[in-house]
Amino acid sequence: MIEPLLVPRESFDDPDAAVARVREIYQAGVDHLRKHLHEFVAGKVPAAHVRACYPSVRVHTDTVARADSVSSYGFVAGPGSFETTLTRPELFAEYYRTQFELLRQHHGVKIEVGVSREPMPLHFSFAEHDHVEGTLTAAQRLQLRDLFDLPNLAAMDDGIANGTHEPGPNEPLPLALFTAPRVDYSLHRLRHYTGTAPDHFQNFVLFTNYQFYIDEFIALGHREMAREDSVYDAFVEPGNVVTMRTGLPAPAGPAGHAPPRLPQMPAYHLRRSDNSGITMVNIGVGPSNAKNISDHIAVLRPHAWIMLGHCAGLRTTQQLGDYVLAHGYVREDHVLDEELPLWVPIPPLAEVQLALEQAVADVTLLQGLNLKRVMRTGTVASTDNRNRELLPHPGPERRFSQSRAIALDMESATIAANGFRFRVPYGTLLCVSDKPLHGEIKLPGMANHFYRERVEQHLRIGIRALEILRGAGVDKLHSRKLRGFAEVAFQ
């Protein structure tokens, strides 16, 4: 085995020093793999298998005692050894430092950093613009698996997040929801699906199922960049095209280029220097996309995500353009049934619900009964059948009536359920765009008028809600309702 020089495991009292050691181990491994890969591409075959392993962090405590805290994370569940592998310290440095500091505060333990036994897949060591495999011959591609470690899906499952992980004998308990290979896998998928680098993603996320919302977000982003007093520093579009706020210098590094065609789920980012800005993603239509993108964004550990989109109103008293604030979900999307059984409730989160309600009031300037006339709170049903109207009568409408659902869509329950599964605070505010059960179907003329009237206001409400959450502080946002009996320490 050809490996980099072993960095001995060391214990740290200083979280910054611990992060620095993580950087050292990670960079040594990446440099080692890249060096041997470039030599292999040039025709020099390694004499043995080339391997580098991820850095890991471990803590040990002998007592259930910890500092008193109302925090929902930052502490281990009880006595024992706890460990996780780490990756991309240049992206997660502040996150790692915060988690280390919380462990020190709650338990007074030392932070042990060393080299894990988890191999770093070759593909995850590539720089962003490396496309090495395209230069390999067919024979060399066949040799890759024998000479380097390739991605191993067995190391990337979500057993920890799903609550099904069972450590082996003498194996440390998990310290984080995601292992390093799982994080790296998602970071690569994010770039592919959204057309932007993971570095640009912000800690507050809006999902939408219509391009009209993205068009408004783009216009808003450019207006913000024209304001010298904007709270946002940059606006990023697919292809990593960065527009800086007026008065700020151009970003260092290569300029981005708009792609010839948009990716499957394009992302746009209103950036702040502390990553507390807003990312918006057009997830398109359907629960599969909703699960796919939230599976991957979850590894970035955002502070909140909110679904803004259209829905079918199920009540005769609703009008086109009314808002629906979800406080419960009927999950007929079926994409998370294995990971999160249907008997698991998806509770409303008070902090997010109040922020959304306040945002509607702030933007519409309505209060009391007038606010209730345009916004209804209730259960949202999400289905995986876009043509549910064509099912034999009474079909699903009987179930929706029994559930007291007031709106129907295809994504909201998935986004909320994955937020619950991954401990990411979630919320849903939809806008009624049609009422198919009552004869008001979405026709082009009606839809165009609706879009002009409501999309811009709906988007402003979503942004206002995230600003309220940001202003209240993330310590209040992360709810203990999302944590289980024996939770991992990392947020």
C-alpha positions as CSV (number, residue, x, y, z in Angstrom):
1,M,0.0,0.0,0.0
2,I,1.3,3.5,-0.9
3,E,0.1,5.9,1.7
4,P,1.1,9.5,2.8
5,L,3.2,9.9,5.9
6,L,1.1,9.0,8.9
7,V,0.1,12.0,11.0
8,P,-0.1,10.8,14.7
9,R,-3.4,11.2,16.5
10,E,-3.3,14.1,18.9
11,S,-5.6,15.7,21.5
12,F,-6.4,19.4,21.5
13,D,-7.9,21.8,23.9
14,D,-8.0,24.6,21.3
15,P,-10.8,24.1,18.6
16,D,-8.8,26.2,16.1
17,A,-5.7,24.0,16.5
18,A,-7.9,20.9,16.0
19,V,-9.4,22.3,12.8
20,A,-5.8,23.2,11.6
21,R,-4.8,19.5,12.1
22,V,-7.9,18.4,10.2
23,R,-6.8,20.7,7.3
24,E,-3.3,19.2,7.4
25,I,-4.4,15.6,7.3
26,Y,-7.0,16.2,4.6
27,Q,-4.7,18.2,2.3
28,A,-1.9,15.7,2.7
29,G,-4.3,12.9,1.5
30,V,-5.6,14.9,-1.4
31,D,-2.1,15.9,-2.6
32,H,-1.0,12.3,-2.3
33,L,-3.9,11.0,-4.5
34,R,-3.6,13.7,-7.1
35,K,0.2,13.2,-7.4
36,H,-0.1,9.5,-8.1
37,L,-3.1,10.0,-10.4
38,H,-1.3,12.5,-12.5
39,E,1.7,10.2,-12.7
40,F,-0.6,7.3,-13.7
41,V,-2.2,9.4,-16.4
42,A,1.3,10.2,-17.7
43,G,2.0,6.5,-18.0
44,K,3.7,5.7,-14.7
45,V,1.8,2.8,-13.0
46,P,2.1,2.7,-9.2
47,A,3.9,-0.3,-7.7
48,A,1.1,-0.9,-5.3
49,H,-2.4,0.2,-4.4
50,V,-2.5,4.0,-3.6
51,R,-4.6,5.0,-0.6
52,A,-5.2,8.1,1.5
53,C,-7.7,8.1,4.4
54,Y,-10.0,10.9,5.7
55,P,-9.2,12.7,8.9
56,S,-11.4,11.8,11.9
57,V,-12.3,13.5,15.1
58,R,-13.0,11.6,18.3
59,V,-14.1,12.5,21.8
60,H,-14.4,10.3,24.9
61,T,-16.5,10.9,28.1
62,D,-16.9,8.8,31.2
63,T,-20.0,10.4,32.6
64,V,-23.5,11.4,31.7
65,A,-22.9,14.8,33.3
66,R,-22.6,17.8,31.1
67,A,-23.0,21.6,31.3
68,D,-26.6,22.8,31.6
69,S,-27.9,23.9,28.3
70,V,-31.2,24.2,26.3
71,S,-29.3,23.7,23.0
72,S,-30.5,20.8,20.8
73,Y,-27.0,19.8,19.8
74,G,-23.4,20.1,20.8
75,F,-23.3,17.3,23.4
76,V,-23.1,13.5,23.3
77,A,-25.8,11.3,24.7
78,G,-23.8,9.6,27.5
79,P,-20.5,7.9,28.4
80,G,-18.5,6.4,25.6
81,S,-16.3,7.1,22.6
82,F,-17.7,9.1,19.7
83,E,-16.1,9.6,16.3
84,T,-16.8,10.8,12.8
85,T,-14.8,11.3,9.6
86,L,-14.3,14.8,8.2
87,T,-13.9,16.3,4.7
88,R,-13.5,19.6,2.9
89,P,-12.2,21.6,5.8
90,E,-11.8,24.7,3.6
91,L,-15.6,24.6,3.2
92,F,-16.6,23.4,6.7
93,A,-13.9,25.0,8.9
94,E,-16.2,27.3,10.8
95,Y,-18.8,24.6,11.2
96,Y,-16.2,22.2,12.6
97,R,-14.8,24.8,14.9
98,T,-18.2,25.5,16.3
99,Q,-19.0,21.9,16.9
100,F,-15.6,21.4,18.6
101,E,-16.2,24.4,20.8
102,L,-19.6,23.2,21.9
103,L,-18.2,19.8,22.8
104,R,-15.5,21.5,24.9
105,Q,-18.1,23.7,26.6
106,H,-20.6,20.9,27.4
107,H,-18.2,18.1,28.4
108,G,-14.7,19.7,28.9
109,V,-13.2,16.9,26.8
110,K,-10.2,17.0,24.5
111,I,-10.7,16.9,20.8
112,E,-8.7,14.0,19.3
113,V,-7.8,14.4,15.6
114,G,-6.1,11.8,13.5
115,V,-6.2,9.7,10.4
116,S,-9.2,7.4,10.1
117,R,-9.5,4.0,8.4
118,E,-12.0,5.3,5.9
119,P,-10.4,5.5,2.4
120,M,-10.8,8.7,0.5
121,P,-12.3,7.8,-3.0
122,L,-10.1,9.0,-5.8
123,H,-12.9,10.9,-7.5
124,F,-13.6,13.0,-4.3
125,S,-10.0,14.3,-4.3
126,F,-10.3,16.0,-7.7
127,A,-10.2,19.7,-7.9
128,E,-13.3,21.4,-9.1
129,H,-12.1,21.8,-12.7
130,D,-10.3,18.4,-12.9
131,H,-11.7,16.1,-15.6
132,V,-8.9,13.5,-15.5
133,E,-10.9,10.4,-16.6
134,G,-11.5,11.9,-20.0
135,T,-7.7,11.6,-20.7
136,L,-7.5,8.0,-19.6
137,T,-7.3,5.1,-22.1
138,A,-9.8,2.2,-21.8
139,A,-7.1,0.0,-20.3
140,Q,-6.2,2.7,-17.7
141,R,-9.8,3.1,-16.7
142,L,-9.9,-0.7,-16.0
143,Q,-6.8,-0.4,-13.8
144,L,-8.2,2.4,-11.7
145,R,-10.1,0.2,-9.3
146,D,-7.1,-2.0,-8.7
147,L,-4.8,1.0,-8.0
148,F,-7.0,3.5,-6.3
149,D,-10.1,3.5,-4.0
150,L,-13.3,4.4,-5.8
151,P,-16.6,5.5,-4.2
152,N,-18.1,2.8,-2.0
153,L,-21.9,3.2,-1.6
154,A,-21.8,1.0,1.5
155,A,-20.0,3.9,3.3
156,M,-22.6,6.5,2.3
157,D,-25.9,5.2,3.6
158,D,-28.1,7.3,5.8
159,G,-28.4,4.8,8.7
160,I,-27.3,7.4,11.3
161,A,-29.8,10.0,10.2
162,N,-32.5,7.4,9.9
163,G,-31.9,6.1,13.4
164,T,-31.1,2.6,12.1
165,H,-27.3,2.6,12.5
166,E,-25.9,-0.2,14.8
167,P,-22.2,0.2,15.7
168,G,-20.2,-2.9,15.6
169,P,-18.4,-4.4,18.6
170,N,-15.8,-1.9,20.1
171,E,-16.8,0.6,17.3
172,P,-17.2,4.2,18.5
173,L,-20.6,5.8,18.4
174,P,-21.3,8.3,15.6
175,L,-20.5,12.0,16.3
176,A,-22.3,13.4,13.2
177,L,-25.2,12.5,11.0
178,F,-23.0,12.1,7.8
179,T,-19.7,10.4,7.2
180,A,-17.1,12.1,5.1
181,P,-17.8,9.9,1.9
182,R,-21.5,10.7,2.2
183,V,-20.8,14.5,2.4
184,D,-18.4,14.3,-0.5
185,Y,-20.9,12.4,-2.6
186,S,-23.6,15.1,-2.0
187,L,-21.2,17.9,-2.7
188,H,-20.5,16.5,-6.1
189,R,-24.2,15.9,-6.8
190,L,-25.0,19.5,-5.8
191,R,-22.6,20.8,-8.4
192,H,-24.2,18.5,-11.0
193,Y,-27.8,19.2,-10.2
194,T,-27.7,23.0,-9.4
195,G,-24.9,24.3,-11.6
196,T,-23.2,26.1,-8.7
197,A,-20.3,25.1,-6.4
198,P,-21.2,24.0,-2.8
199,D,-19.2,27.0,-1.5
200,H,-21.9,29.4,-2.6
201,F,-24.8,27.7,-0.8
202,Q,-26.2,29.7,2.1
203,N,-27.7,28.6,5.5
204,F,-31.2,29.7,4.6
205,V,-32.9,27.9,1.7
206,L,-36.0,28.5,-0.4
207,F,-37.3,25.7,-2.6
208,T,-39.8,26.4,-5.3
209,N,-41.6,24.4,-8.0
210,Y,-41.9,27.1,-10.6
211,Q,-39.5,29.1,-12.7
212,F,-41.6,32.3,-12.2
213,Y,-40.3,32.5,-8.7
214,I,-36.7,32.1,-9.9
215,D,-37.2,34.9,-12.4
216,E,-38.3,37.2,-9.6
217,F,-35.4,36.1,-7.4
218,I,-32.9,36.9,-10.1
219,A,-34.4,40.3,-10.6
220,L,-34.3,40.9,-6.8
221,G,-30.7,39.7,-6.6
222,H,-29.5,42.1,-9.2
223,R,-31.4,45.0,-7.6
224,E,-29.7,44.1,-4.3
225,M,-26.3,44.2,-6.0
226,A,-27.0,47.7,-7.3
227,R,-27.5,48.9,-3.7
228,E,-24.4,49.9,-1.8
229,D,-26.2,49.5,1.5
230,S,-27.5,45.9,0.7
231,V,-27.0,43.4,3.5
232,Y,-25.9,40.9,0.8
233,D,-22.4,40.8,-0.7
234,A,-22.9,38.9,-3.9
235,F,-25.4,37.2,-6.2
236,V,-24.4,33.9,-7.7
237,E,-26.2,32.2,-10.7
238,P,-25.6,28.8,-12.4
239,G,-22.2,28.5,-13.9
240,N,-20.8,30.2,-10.8
241,V,-21.5,33.6,-12.3
242,V,-20.9,36.1,-9.5
243,T,-22.2,39.6,-9.4
244,M,-20.7,41.6,-6.6
245,R,-22.5,44.4,-4.7
246,T,-21.7,47.9,-6.0
247,G,-18.5,49.1,-4.4
248,L,-17.0,45.6,-3.7
249,P,-14.1,44.2,-5.7
250,A,-14.5,41.4,-8.2
251,P,-14.0,37.9,-6.7
252,A,-10.6,36.3,-6.9
253,G,-10.1,33.2,-9.1
254,P,-11.5,32.2,-12.5
255,A,-14.7,33.9,-13.6
256,G,-17.8,31.8,-13.9
257,H,-19.6,31.3,-17.2
258,A,-23.4,30.8,-17.8
259,P,-24.0,27.3,-18.9
260,P,-25.4,26.7,-22.4
261,R,-28.5,25.1,-20.8
262,L,-29.8,25.2,-17.2
263,P,-29.1,22.2,-15.0
264,Q,-31.9,20.1,-13.7
265,M,-32.5,22.1,-10.5
266,P,-30.8,25.4,-10.9
267,A,-29.7,27.3,-7.7
268,Y,-29.2,31.0,-7.1
269,H,-27.5,32.5,-4.0
270,L,-27.8,35.9,-2.3
271,R,-24.6,35.6,-0.4
272,R,-23.4,37.1,2.9
273,S,-19.9,36.8,4.3
274,D,-21.0,34.6,7.2
275,N,-23.1,32.3,4.9
276,S,-26.3,33.6,6.5
277,G,-27.7,34.7,3.1
278,I,-30.4,33.0,1.0
279,T,-30.2,30.2,-1.5
280,M,-33.1,29.5,-3.8
281,V,-33.5,26.3,-5.8
282,N,-36.0,25.5,-8.5
283,I,-36.7,21.8,-7.7
284,G,-39.2,21.4,-10.5
285,V,-42.3,19.2,-10.1
286,G,-42.6,16.0,-8.1
287,P,-41.4,14.4,-4.8
288,S,-38.5,12.6,-6.4
289,N,-36.7,15.9,-7.2
290,A,-37.7,17.3,-3.8
291,K,-36.1,14.3,-2.0
292,N,-33.1,14.3,-4.3
293,I,-32.0,17.9,-3.7
294,S,-32.8,18.0,0.0
295,D,-30.8,14.8,0.5
296,H,-27.8,16.6,-0.8
297,I,-28.3,20.1,0.6
298,A,-28.7,18.6,4.1
299,V,-25.0,17.8,4.3
300,L,-24.3,21.5,4.3
301,R,-26.2,21.7,7.6
302,P,-28.5,24.7,6.8
303,H,-30.3,26.5,9.5
304,A,-33.7,26.4,7.8
305,W,-35.5,25.5,4.5
306,I,-38.9,26.7,3.4
307,M,-41.0,25.5,0.5
308,L,-42.7,28.2,-1.6
309,G,-44.8,27.0,-4.4
310,H,-48.2,26.5,-5.9
311,C,-50.9,24.2,-4.8
312,A,-54.5,23.1,-5.5
313,G,-57.0,24.6,-3.0
314,L,-59.3,21.9,-1.6
315,R,-61.9,24.1,0.0
316,T,-64.7,26.0,-1.6
317,T,-64.0,29.1,0.5
318,Q,-60.5,29.5,-0.9
319,Q,-59.7,31.9,-3.6
320,L,-57.0,31.8,-6.2
321,G,-54.0,33.6,-4.8
322,D,-54.8,32.7,-1.1
323,Y,-51.9,31.5,1.0
324,V,-51.7,28.1,2.8
325,L,-49.5,27.8,5.9
326,A,-48.9,24.1,6.4
327,H,-49.1,22.8,10.0
328,G,-49.4,19.1,9.0
329,Y,-48.9,16.8,6.1
330,V,-50.5,13.8,4.4
331,R,-47.6,11.9,2.9
332,E,-48.7,10.2,-0.3
333,D,-45.4,11.1,-2.1
334,H,-44.0,7.6,-1.2
335,V,-40.3,8.5,-1.8
336,L,-39.4,8.5,1.9
337,D,-41.5,5.6,3.1
338,E,-38.5,3.3,3.7
339,E,-36.3,6.0,5.4
340,L,-39.1,7.6,7.5
341,P,-42.2,5.4,8.1
342,L,-45.6,6.9,7.6
343,W,-46.4,6.5,11.3
344,V,-43.8,9.1,12.2
345,P,-45.5,12.5,12.6
346,I,-44.0,15.6,11.0
347,P,-44.7,18.3,13.5
348,P,-45.0,22.0,12.8
349,L,-42.1,24.0,14.2
350,A,-43.3,27.0,16.1
351,E,-40.4,29.2,15.3
352,V,-40.8,28.8,11.5
353,Q,-44.6,28.9,11.7
354,L,-44.6,32.2,13.5
355,A,-42.0,33.7,11.2
356,L,-44.1,32.8,8.1
357,E,-47.2,34.2,9.6
358,Q,-45.5,37.4,10.6
359,A,-43.9,37.7,7.1
360,V,-47.3,37.4,5.5
361,A,-48.6,40.2,7.7
362,D,-45.5,42.3,7.1
363,V,-45.7,42.1,3.3
364,T,-49.5,42.2,2.8
365,L,-50.0,44.8,5.6
366,L,-53.0,42.8,6.8
367,Q,-53.9,41.8,10.4
368,G,-56.5,39.9,12.3
369,L,-59.5,38.7,10.4
370,N,-58.2,40.4,7.2
371,L,-55.1,38.3,7.4
372,K,-57.1,35.1,7.9
373,R,-59.1,35.8,4.8
374,V,-56.0,35.5,2.6
375,M,-54.0,32.9,4.6
376,R,-55.4,29.6,5.9
377,T,-53.5,27.3,8.2
378,G,-54.0,23.5,7.9
379,T,-52.9,20.2,6.5
380,V,-51.2,19.9,3.1
381,A,-51.4,16.6,1.2
382,S,-48.6,15.8,-1.2
383,T,-49.0,13.1,-3.9
384,D,-46.8,11.5,-6.5
385,N,-49.6,11.5,-9.0
386,R,-49.7,14.7,-11.1
387,N,-52.9,13.5,-12.8
388,R,-54.8,12.7,-9.6
389,E,-57.9,14.4,-11.1
390,L,-58.2,11.5,-13.5
391,L,-58.5,8.8,-10.9
392,P,-61.9,7.2,-10.5
393,H,-64.3,9.1,-8.3
394,P,-64.2,9.4,-5.3
395,G,-60.5,8.4,-5.4
396,P,-58.1,10.3,-3.2
397,E,-60.4,13.2,-2.5
398,R,-62.2,11.1,0.2
399,R,-58.9,10.5,2.0
400,F,-57.9,14.1,1.7
401,S,-61.3,15.1,3.2
402,Q,-60.8,12.7,6.0
403,S,-57.4,14.1,6.7
404,R,-58.9,17.7,6.8
405,A,-56.4,18.7,4.1
406,I,-56.9,22.2,2.7
407,A,-54.3,22.0,-0.1
408,L,-52.7,19.6,-2.4
409,D,-49.2,19.6,-4.1
410,M,-46.4,17.2,-4.9
411,E,-43.4,18.4,-3.0
412,S,-44.2,20.0,0.4
413,A,-44.5,16.9,2.5
414,T,-41.3,15.6,1.0
415,I,-39.3,18.7,1.9
416,A,-40.8,18.8,5.4
417,A,-40.2,15.1,6.0
418,N,-36.6,15.3,4.9
419,G,-36.1,18.3,7.1
420,F,-37.4,16.3,10.0
421,R,-35.2,13.3,9.0
422,F,-32.1,15.4,8.7
423,R,-32.8,17.8,11.7
424,V,-33.1,20.8,9.4
425,P,-35.9,23.3,10.5
426,Y,-38.6,23.4,7.8
427,G,-41.7,25.2,6.8
428,T,-44.2,25.5,3.9
429,L,-46.1,28.4,2.6
430,L,-48.1,27.7,-0.6
431,C,-50.3,29.8,-2.9
432,V,-53.5,28.5,-4.3
433,S,-53.2,28.5,-8.1
434,D,-56.2,26.3,-9.0
435,K,-59.2,24.4,-7.4
436,P,-59.6,21.3,-9.6
437,L,-62.1,19.6,-7.2
438,H,-64.4,22.7,-7.6
439,G,-64.1,23.2,-11.4
440,E,-61.4,25.8,-11.4
441,I,-58.6,24.2,-13.3
442,K,-55.3,25.9,-14.3
443,L,-55.7,27.2,-17.8
444,P,-53.1,29.4,-19.6
445,G,-54.9,32.7,-19.4
446,M,-55.9,32.2,-15.7
447,A,-52.4,31.0,-14.8
448,N,-50.6,34.0,-16.5
449,H,-52.8,36.5,-14.6
450,F,-52.2,34.6,-11.4
451,Y,-48.5,34.6,-11.8
452,R,-48.3,38.3,-12.5
453,E,-50.4,39.1,-9.4
454,R,-48.9,36.8,-6.8
455,V,-45.4,35.5,-7.4
456,E,-43.5,38.6,-6.5
457,Q,-45.5,39.1,-3.3
458,H,-45.1,35.4,-2.4
459,L,-41.4,35.5,-2.9
460,R,-41.0,38.6,-0.7
461,I,-42.9,36.8,2.0
462,G,-40.5,33.9,1.9
463,I,-37.5,36.1,2.0
464,R,-39.0,38.1,4.9
465,A,-39.6,34.9,6.9
466,L,-36.0,33.9,6.5
467,E,-34.8,37.3,7.6
468,I,-37.0,37.1,10.7
469,L,-35.5,33.7,11.5
470,R,-32.0,35.0,10.9
471,G,-32.6,38.0,13.1
472,A,-33.9,35.8,16.0
473,G,-30.7,33.8,16.1
474,V,-30.1,30.2,15.1
475,D,-29.9,29.0,18.7
476,K,-33.6,29.6,19.0
477,L,-34.3,28.1,15.6
478,H,-32.9,24.6,16.0
479,S,-35.6,22.7,17.8
480,R,-35.3,19.9,20.2
481,K,-38.4,18.5,18.6
482,L,-36.1,17.3,15.7
483,R,-33.8,15.4,18.0
484,G,-34.2,11.8,19.2
485,F,-33.2,9.9,22.3
486,A,-29.6,9.3,21.6
487,E,-28.6,12.0,19.1
488,V,-25.2,12.8,17.5
489,A,-23.5,15.9,18.9
490,F,-22.9,17.7,15.6
491,Q,-25.6,20.1,14.5
